[in-house]
mmCIF file of C-alpha atoms in Angstrom:
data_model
loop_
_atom_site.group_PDB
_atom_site.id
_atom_site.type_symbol
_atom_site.label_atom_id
_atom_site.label_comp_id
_atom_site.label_asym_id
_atom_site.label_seq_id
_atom_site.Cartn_x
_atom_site.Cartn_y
_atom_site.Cartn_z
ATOM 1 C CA UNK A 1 -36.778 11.353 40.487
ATOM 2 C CA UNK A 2 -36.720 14.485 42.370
ATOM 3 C CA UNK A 3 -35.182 17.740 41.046
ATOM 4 C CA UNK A 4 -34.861 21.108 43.404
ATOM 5 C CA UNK A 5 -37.708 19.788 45.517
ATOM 6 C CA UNK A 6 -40.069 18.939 42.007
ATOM 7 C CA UNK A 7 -40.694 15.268 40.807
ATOM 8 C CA UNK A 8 -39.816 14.646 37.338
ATOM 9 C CA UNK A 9 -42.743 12.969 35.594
ATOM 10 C CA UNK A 10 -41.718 9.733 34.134
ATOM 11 C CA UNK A 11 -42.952 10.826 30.881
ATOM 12 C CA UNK A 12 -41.509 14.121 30.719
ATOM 13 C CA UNK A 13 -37.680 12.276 30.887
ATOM 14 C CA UNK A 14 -38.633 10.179 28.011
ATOM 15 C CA UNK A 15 -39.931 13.089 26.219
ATOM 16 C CA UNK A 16 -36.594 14.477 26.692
ATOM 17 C CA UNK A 17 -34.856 12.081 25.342
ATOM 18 C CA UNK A 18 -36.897 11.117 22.110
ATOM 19 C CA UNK A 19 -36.362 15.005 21.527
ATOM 20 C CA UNK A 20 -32.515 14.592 21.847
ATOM 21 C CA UNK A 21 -32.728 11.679 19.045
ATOM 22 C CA UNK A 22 -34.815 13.640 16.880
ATOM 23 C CA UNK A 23 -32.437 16.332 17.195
ATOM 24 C CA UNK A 24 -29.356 13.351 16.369
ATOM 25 C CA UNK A 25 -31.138 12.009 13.875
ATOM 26 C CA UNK A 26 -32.160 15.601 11.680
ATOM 27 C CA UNK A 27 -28.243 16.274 12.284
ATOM 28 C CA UNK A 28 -27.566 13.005 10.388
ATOM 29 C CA UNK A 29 -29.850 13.210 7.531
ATOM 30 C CA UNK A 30 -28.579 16.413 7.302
ATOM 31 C CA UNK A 31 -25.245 15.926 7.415
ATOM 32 C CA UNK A 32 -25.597 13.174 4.762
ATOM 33 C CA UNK A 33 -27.614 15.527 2.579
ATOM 34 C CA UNK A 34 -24.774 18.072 2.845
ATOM 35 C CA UNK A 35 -22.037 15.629 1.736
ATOM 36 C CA UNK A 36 -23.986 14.178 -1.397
ATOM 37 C CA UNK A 37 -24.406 18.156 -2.528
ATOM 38 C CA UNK A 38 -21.133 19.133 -1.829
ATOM 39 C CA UNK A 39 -19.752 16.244 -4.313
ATOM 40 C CA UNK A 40 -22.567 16.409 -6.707
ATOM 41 C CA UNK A 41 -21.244 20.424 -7.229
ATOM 42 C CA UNK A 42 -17.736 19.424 -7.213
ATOM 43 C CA UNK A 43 -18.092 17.035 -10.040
ATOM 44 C CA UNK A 44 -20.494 18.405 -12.121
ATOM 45 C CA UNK A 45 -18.985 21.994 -11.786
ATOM 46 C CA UNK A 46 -15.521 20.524 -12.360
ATOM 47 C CA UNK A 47 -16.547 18.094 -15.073
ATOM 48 C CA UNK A 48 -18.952 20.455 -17.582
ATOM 49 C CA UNK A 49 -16.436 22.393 -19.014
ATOM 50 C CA UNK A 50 -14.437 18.953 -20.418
ATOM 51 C CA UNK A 51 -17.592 17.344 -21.035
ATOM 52 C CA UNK A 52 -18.353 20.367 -23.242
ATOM 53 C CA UNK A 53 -15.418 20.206 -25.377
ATOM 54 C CA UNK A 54 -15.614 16.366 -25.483
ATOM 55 C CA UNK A 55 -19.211 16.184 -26.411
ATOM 56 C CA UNK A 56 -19.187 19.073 -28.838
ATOM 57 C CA UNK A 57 -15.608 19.079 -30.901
ATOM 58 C CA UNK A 58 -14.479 15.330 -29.715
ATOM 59 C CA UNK A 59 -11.195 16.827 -27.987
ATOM 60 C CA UNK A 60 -10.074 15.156 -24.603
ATOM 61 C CA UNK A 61 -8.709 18.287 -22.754
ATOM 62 C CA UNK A 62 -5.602 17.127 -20.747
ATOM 63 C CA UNK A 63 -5.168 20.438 -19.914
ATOM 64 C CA UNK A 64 -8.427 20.673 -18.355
ATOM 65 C CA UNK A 65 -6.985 20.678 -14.584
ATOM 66 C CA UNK A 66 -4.276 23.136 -15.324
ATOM 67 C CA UNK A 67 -7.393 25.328 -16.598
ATOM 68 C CA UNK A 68 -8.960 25.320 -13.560
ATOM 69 C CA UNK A 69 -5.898 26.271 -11.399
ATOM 70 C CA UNK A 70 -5.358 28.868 -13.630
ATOM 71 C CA UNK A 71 -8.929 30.343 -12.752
ATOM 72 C CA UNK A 72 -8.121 29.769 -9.091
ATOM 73 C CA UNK A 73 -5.211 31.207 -9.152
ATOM 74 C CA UNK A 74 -6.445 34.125 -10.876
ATOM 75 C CA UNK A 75 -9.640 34.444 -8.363
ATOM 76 C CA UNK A 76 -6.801 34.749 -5.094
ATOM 77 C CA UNK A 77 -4.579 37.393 -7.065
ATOM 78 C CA UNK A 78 -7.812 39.326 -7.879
ATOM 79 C CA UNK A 79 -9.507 39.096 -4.705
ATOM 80 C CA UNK A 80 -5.956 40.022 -2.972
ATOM 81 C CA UNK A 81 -5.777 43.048 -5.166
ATOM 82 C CA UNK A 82 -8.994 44.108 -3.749
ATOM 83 C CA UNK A 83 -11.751 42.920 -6.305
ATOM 84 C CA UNK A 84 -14.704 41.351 -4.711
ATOM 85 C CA UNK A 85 -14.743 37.574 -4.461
ATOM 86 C CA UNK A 86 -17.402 37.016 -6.965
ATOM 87 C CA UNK A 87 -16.578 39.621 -9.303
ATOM 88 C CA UNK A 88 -12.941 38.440 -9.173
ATOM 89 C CA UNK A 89 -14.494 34.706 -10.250
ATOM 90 C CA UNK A 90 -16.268 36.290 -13.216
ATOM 91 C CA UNK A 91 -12.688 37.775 -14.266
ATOM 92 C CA UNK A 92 -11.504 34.257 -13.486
ATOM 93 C CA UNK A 93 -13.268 32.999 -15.930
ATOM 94 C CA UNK A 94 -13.463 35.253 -18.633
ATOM 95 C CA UNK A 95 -9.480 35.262 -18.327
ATOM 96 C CA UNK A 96 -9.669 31.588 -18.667
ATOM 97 C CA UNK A 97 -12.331 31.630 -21.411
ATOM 98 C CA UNK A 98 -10.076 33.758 -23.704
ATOM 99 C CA UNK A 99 -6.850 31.676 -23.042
ATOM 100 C CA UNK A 100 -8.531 28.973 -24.332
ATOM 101 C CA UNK A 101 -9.716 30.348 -27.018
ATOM 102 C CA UNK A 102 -6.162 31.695 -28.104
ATOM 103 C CA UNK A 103 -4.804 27.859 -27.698
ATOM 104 C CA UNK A 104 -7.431 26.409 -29.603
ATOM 105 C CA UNK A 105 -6.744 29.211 -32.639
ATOM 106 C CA UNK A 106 -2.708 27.973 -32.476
ATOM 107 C CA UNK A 107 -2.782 24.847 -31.262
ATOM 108 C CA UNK A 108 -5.778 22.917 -30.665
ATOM 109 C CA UNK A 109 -7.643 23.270 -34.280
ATOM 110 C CA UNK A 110 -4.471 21.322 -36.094
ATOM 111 C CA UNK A 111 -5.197 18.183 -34.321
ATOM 112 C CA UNK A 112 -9.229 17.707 -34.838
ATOM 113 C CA UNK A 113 -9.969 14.161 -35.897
ATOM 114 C CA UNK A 114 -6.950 12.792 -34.050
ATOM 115 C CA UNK A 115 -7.520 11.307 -30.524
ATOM 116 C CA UNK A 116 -3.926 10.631 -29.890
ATOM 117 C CA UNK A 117 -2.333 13.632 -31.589
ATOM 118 C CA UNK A 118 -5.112 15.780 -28.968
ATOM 119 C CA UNK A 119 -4.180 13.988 -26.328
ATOM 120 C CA UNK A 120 -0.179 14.671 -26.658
ATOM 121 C CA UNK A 121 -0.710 18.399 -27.210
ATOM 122 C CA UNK A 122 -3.335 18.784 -24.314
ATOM 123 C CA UNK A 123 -1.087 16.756 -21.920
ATOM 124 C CA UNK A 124 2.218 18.931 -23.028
ATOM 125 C CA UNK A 125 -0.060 22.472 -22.498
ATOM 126 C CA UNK A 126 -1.003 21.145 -18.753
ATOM 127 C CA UNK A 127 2.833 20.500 -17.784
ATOM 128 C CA UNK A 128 3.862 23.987 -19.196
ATOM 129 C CA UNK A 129 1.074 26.004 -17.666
ATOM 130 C CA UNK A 130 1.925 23.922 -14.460
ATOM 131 C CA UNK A 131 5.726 24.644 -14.850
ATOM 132 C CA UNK A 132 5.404 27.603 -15.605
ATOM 133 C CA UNK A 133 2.888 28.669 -12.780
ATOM 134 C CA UNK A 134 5.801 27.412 -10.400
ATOM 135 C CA UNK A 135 8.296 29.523 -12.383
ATOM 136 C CA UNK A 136 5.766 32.685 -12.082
ATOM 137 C CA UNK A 137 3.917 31.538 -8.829
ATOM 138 C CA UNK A 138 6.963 29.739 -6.747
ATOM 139 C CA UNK A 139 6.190 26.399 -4.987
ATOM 140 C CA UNK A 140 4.489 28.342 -1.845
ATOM 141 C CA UNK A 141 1.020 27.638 -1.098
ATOM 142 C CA UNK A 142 -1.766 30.216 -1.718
ATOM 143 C CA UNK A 143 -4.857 30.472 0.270
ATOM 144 C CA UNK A 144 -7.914 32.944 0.089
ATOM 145 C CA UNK A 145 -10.830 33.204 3.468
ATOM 146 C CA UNK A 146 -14.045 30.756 2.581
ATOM 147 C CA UNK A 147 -16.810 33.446 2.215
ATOM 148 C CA UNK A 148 -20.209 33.144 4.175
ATOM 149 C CA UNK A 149 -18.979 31.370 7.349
ATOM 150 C CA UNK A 150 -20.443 28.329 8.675
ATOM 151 C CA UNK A 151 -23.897 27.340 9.863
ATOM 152 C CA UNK A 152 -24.206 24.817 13.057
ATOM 153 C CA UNK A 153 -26.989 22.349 12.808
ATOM 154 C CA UNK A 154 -27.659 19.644 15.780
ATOM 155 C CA UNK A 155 -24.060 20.504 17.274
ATOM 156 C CA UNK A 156 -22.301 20.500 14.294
ATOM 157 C CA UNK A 157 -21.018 22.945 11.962
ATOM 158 C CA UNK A 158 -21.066 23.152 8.304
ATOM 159 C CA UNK A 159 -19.465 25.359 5.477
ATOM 160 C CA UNK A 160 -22.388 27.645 4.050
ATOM 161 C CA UNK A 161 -20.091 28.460 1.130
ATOM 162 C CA UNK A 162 -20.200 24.900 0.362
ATOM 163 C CA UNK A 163 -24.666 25.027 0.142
ATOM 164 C CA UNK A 164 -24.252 27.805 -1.741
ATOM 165 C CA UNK A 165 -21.376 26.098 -4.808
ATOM 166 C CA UNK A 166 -24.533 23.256 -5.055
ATOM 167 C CA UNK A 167 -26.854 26.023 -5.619
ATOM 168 C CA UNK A 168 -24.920 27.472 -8.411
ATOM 169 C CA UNK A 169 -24.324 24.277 -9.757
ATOM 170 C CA UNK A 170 -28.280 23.625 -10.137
ATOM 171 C CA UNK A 171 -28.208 27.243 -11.529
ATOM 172 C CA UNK A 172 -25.737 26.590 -13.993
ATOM 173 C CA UNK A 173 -26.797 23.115 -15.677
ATOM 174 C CA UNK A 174 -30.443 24.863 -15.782
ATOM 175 C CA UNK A 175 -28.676 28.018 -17.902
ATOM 176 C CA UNK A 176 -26.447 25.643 -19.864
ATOM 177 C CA UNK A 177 -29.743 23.586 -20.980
ATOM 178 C CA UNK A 178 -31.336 26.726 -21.989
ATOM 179 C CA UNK A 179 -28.037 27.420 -24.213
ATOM 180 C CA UNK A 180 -27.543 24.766 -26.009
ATOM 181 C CA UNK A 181 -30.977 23.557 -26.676
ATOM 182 C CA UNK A 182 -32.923 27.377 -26.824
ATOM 183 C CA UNK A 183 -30.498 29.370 -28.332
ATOM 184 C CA UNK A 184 -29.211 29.953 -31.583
ATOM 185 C CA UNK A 185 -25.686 29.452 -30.712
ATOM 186 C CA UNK A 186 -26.810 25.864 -28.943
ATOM 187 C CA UNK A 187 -28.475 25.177 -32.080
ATOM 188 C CA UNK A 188 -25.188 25.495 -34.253
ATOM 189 C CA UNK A 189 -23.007 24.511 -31.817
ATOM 190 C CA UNK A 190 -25.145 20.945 -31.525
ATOM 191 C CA UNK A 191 -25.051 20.912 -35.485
ATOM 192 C CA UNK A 192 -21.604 21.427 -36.034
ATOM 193 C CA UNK A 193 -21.101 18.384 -33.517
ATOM 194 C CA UNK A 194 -23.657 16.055 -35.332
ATOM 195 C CA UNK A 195 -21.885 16.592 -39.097
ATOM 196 C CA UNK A 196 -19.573 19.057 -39.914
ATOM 197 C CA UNK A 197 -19.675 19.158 -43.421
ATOM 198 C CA UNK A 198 -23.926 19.833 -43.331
ATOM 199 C CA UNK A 199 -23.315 22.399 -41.107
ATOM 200 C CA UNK A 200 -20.781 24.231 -43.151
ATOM 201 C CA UNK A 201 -23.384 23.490 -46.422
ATOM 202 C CA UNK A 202 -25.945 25.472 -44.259
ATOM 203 C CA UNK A 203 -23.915 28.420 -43.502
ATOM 204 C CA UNK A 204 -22.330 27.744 -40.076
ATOM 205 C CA UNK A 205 -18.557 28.888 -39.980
ATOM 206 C CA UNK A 206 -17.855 25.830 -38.308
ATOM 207 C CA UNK A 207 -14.015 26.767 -37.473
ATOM 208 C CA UNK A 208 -15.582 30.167 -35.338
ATOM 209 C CA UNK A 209 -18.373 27.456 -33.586
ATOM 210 C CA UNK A 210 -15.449 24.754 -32.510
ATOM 211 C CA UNK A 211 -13.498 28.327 -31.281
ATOM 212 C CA UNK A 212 -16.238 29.754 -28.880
ATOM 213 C CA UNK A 213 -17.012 25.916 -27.998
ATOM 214 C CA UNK A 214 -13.425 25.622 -26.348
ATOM 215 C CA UNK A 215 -13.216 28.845 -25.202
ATOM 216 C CA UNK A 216 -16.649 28.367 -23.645
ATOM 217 C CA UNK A 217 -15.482 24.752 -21.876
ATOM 218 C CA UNK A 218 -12.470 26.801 -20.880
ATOM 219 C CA UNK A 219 -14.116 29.620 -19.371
ATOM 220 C CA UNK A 220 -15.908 27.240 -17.248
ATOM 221 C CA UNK A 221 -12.800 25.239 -15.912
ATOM 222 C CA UNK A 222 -11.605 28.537 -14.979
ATOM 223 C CA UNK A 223 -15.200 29.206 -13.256
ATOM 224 C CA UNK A 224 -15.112 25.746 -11.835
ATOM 225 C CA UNK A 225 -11.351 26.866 -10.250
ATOM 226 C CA UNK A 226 -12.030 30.017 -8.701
ATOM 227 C CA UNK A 227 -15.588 28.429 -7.182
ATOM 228 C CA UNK A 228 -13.261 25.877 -5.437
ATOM 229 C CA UNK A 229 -10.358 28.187 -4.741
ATOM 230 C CA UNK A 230 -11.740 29.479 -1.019
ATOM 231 C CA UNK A 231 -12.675 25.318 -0.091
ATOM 232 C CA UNK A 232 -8.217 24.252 -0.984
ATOM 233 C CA UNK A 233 -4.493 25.025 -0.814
ATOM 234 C CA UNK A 234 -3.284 26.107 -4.255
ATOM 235 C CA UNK A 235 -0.162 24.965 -5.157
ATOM 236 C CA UNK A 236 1.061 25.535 -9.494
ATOM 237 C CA UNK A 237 1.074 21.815 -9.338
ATOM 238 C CA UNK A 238 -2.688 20.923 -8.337
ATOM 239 C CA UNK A 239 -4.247 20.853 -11.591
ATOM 240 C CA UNK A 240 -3.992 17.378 -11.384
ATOM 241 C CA UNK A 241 -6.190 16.837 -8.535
ATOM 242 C CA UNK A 242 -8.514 18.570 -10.255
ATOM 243 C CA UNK A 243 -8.598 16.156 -13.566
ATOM 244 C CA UNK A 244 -8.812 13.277 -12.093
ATOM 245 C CA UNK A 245 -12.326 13.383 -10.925
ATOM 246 C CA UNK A 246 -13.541 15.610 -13.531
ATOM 247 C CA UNK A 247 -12.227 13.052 -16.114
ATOM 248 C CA UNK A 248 -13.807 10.157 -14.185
ATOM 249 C CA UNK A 249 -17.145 11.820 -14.883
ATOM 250 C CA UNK A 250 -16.676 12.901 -17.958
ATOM 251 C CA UNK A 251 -15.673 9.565 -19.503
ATOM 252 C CA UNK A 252 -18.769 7.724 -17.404
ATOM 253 C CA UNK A 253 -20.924 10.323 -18.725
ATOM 254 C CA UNK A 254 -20.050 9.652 -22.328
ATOM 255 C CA UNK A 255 -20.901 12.446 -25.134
ATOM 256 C CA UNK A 256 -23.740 11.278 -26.587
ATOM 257 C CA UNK A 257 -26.146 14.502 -24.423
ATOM 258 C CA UNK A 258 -23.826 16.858 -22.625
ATOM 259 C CA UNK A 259 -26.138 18.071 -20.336
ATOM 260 C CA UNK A 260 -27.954 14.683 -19.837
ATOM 261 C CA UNK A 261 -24.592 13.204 -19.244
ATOM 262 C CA UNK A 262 -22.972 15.786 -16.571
ATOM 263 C CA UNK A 263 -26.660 15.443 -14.565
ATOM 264 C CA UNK A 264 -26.982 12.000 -14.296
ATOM 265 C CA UNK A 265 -22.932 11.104 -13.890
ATOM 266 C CA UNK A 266 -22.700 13.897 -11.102
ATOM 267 C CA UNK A 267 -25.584 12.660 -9.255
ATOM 268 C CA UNK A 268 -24.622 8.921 -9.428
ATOM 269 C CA UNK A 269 -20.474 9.581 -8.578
ATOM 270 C CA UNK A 270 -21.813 11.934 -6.116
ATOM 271 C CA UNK A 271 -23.581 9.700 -3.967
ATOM 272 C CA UNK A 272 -21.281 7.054 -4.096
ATOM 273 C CA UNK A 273 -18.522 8.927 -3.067
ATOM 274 C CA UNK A 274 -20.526 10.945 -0.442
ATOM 275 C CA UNK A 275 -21.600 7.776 1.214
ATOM 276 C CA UNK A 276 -18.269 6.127 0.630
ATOM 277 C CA UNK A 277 -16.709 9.164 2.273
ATOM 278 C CA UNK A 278 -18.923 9.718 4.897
ATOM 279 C CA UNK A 279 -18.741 6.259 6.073
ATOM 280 C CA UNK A 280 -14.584 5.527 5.686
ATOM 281 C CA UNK A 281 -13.221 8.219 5.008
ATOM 282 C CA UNK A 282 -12.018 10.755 2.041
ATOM 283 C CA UNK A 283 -9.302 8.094 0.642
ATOM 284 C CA UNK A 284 -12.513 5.496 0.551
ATOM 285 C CA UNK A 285 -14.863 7.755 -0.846
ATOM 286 C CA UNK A 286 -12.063 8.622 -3.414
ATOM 287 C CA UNK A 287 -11.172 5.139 -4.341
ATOM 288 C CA UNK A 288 -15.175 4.100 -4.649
ATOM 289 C CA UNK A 289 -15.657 6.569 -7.041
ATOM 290 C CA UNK A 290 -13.191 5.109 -9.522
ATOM 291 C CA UNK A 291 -14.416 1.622 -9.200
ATOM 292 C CA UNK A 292 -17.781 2.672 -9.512
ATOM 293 C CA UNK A 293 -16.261 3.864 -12.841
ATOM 294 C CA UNK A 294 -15.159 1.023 -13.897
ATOM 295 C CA UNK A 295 -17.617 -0.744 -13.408
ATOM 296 C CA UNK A 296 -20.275 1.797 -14.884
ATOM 297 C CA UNK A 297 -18.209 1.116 -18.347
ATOM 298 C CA UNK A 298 -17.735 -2.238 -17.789
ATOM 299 C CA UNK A 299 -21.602 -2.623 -18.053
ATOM 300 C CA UNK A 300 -22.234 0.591 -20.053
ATOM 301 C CA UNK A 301 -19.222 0.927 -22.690
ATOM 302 C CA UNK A 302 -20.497 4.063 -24.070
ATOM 303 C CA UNK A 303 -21.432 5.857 -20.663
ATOM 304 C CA UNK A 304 -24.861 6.891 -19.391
ATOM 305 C CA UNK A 305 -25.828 9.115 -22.151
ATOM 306 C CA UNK A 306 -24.797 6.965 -24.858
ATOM 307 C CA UNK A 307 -26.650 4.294 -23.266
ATOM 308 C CA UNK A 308 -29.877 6.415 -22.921
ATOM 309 C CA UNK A 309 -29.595 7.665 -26.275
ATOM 310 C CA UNK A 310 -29.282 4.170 -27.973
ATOM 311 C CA UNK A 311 -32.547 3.385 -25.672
ATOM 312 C CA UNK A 312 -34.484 6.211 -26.713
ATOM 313 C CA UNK A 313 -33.567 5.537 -30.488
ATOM 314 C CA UNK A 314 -34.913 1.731 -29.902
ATOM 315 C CA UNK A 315 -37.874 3.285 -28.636
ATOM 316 C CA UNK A 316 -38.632 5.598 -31.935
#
């Protein structure tokens, strides 16, 4: 073939062309990689603060999605008012943290021991902080800019913000290891889980440990929230799309090892409903991730970490 006068070399065109697939074919693996961190992050960042206060004090937060919308929320009102985006998550959080801690001093604490009794109160706290953001908040829909732009790899482009909530995810299960298994808090809180009554024997104001515990899970549904808040539309009613795959995780996890648990769940769901998603479509992806739930307790009835933990016992 002749171009402007010049043959093209028969091995130069294929050249060309086995550059163009390479090119295709980093953009795929790429693109794949991208999906499976972007819902690893989502549900281990969404999930640790329930698995937290399941795993530690044995309470099912209902309330748990309402939490996070509340820390969303409170990240676009702050970053509106002209706080920086990531100091306005920090307040997020910390606004979150103490709110739970408040409910768990005048409502939560009376209802330790009883599953069902939790799970009324929980469930009535997420419809009144829901109905009562649309009373403060209207029905509208609130919005804040994604920060960091986009990056564009083989032809496509991808959300940078989204690279960077996996990153902070990896950050934060590293830090919450460190807490709960190097620190003296960690070391109480884990007591006061195991047995109660020893832990109170040795000193531990147990009532003050199950306090800090909530208002620690709390803090980081309302961290989880204002992470997600740039990536949706907020609406006072969309706590509920939040708990549902947060809850999925948290119950395949299991609280036998809370940080065990989150990692492992996270990483399994994630994949599942990355390729799921990736291949059919969000609905798909959605709808694999709760059969792969089922189906996870159908074989394992007391979730990953319970199973690992009656395996490692075995092996003692």
């Amino acid at each position: 073939m002749r171009l402007g006068g010049l043959e093209e070399l028969p091995g130069c065109q294929d050249s060309s062309r086995l550059g163009a697939t390479d090119v295709q074919l980093f953009g795929e693996i790429f693109g794949a990689i991208y999906l499976y961190l972007d819902s690893m992050a989502f549900l281990f960042l969404s999930a640790v603060g329930l698995i937290i206060i399941l795993g530690m004090m044995g309470i099912t937060n209902l309330a748990h999605g309402e939490f996070m919308m509340l820390g969303a929320y409170t990240a676009v009102l702050a970053t509106r008012a002209g706080l920086p985006f990531p100091i306005s998550v920090v307040f997020a959080s910390l606004m979150v943290g103490l709110f739970g801690m408040v409910l768990e001093r005048l409502i939560i604490r009376r209802f330790y021991g009883n599953l069902l009794q939790s799970l009324v109160a929980t469930w009535g706290i997420s419809l009144i902080i829901s109905q009562g953001m649309l009373v403060l908040m209207g029905p509208s829909l609130q919005t804040i800019r994604m920060p960091l732009g986009g990056i564009t790899v083989a032809g496509k482009a991808y959300a940078a913000y989204r690279l960077l909530l996996a990153v902070i995810a990896i950050g934060l299960l590293i830090v919450m290891w460190y807490v709960f298994h190097r620190t003296k808090f960690g070391m109480r809180a884990r007591g006061a889980m195991q047995n109660a009554e020893i832990a109170e024997a040795m000193g531990i104001n147990t009532s003050r440990m199950y306090q800090f515990t909530f208002g620690i899970g709390s803090a980081l549904a309302g961290f989880a929230g204002a992470l997600y808040a740039p990536t949706t539309v907020l609406a006072p009613l969309y706590g509920a799309s939040f708990l549902a795959p947060a809850f999925v995780t948290v119950v395949v996890s299991g609280g036998a090892n809370v940080i065990q648990g989150a990692l492992i769940t996270s990483v399994l769901l994630g994949i599942i409903e990355g390729t799921s998603s990736r291949l059919y479509g969000t609905f798909i992806g959605r709808m694999a991730l709760l059969a792969a739930a089922m189906v996870i307790l159908r074989v394992l009835p007391t979730g990953i970490s319970g199973y690992l933990e009656t395996r490692g016992e075995r092996a003692r």
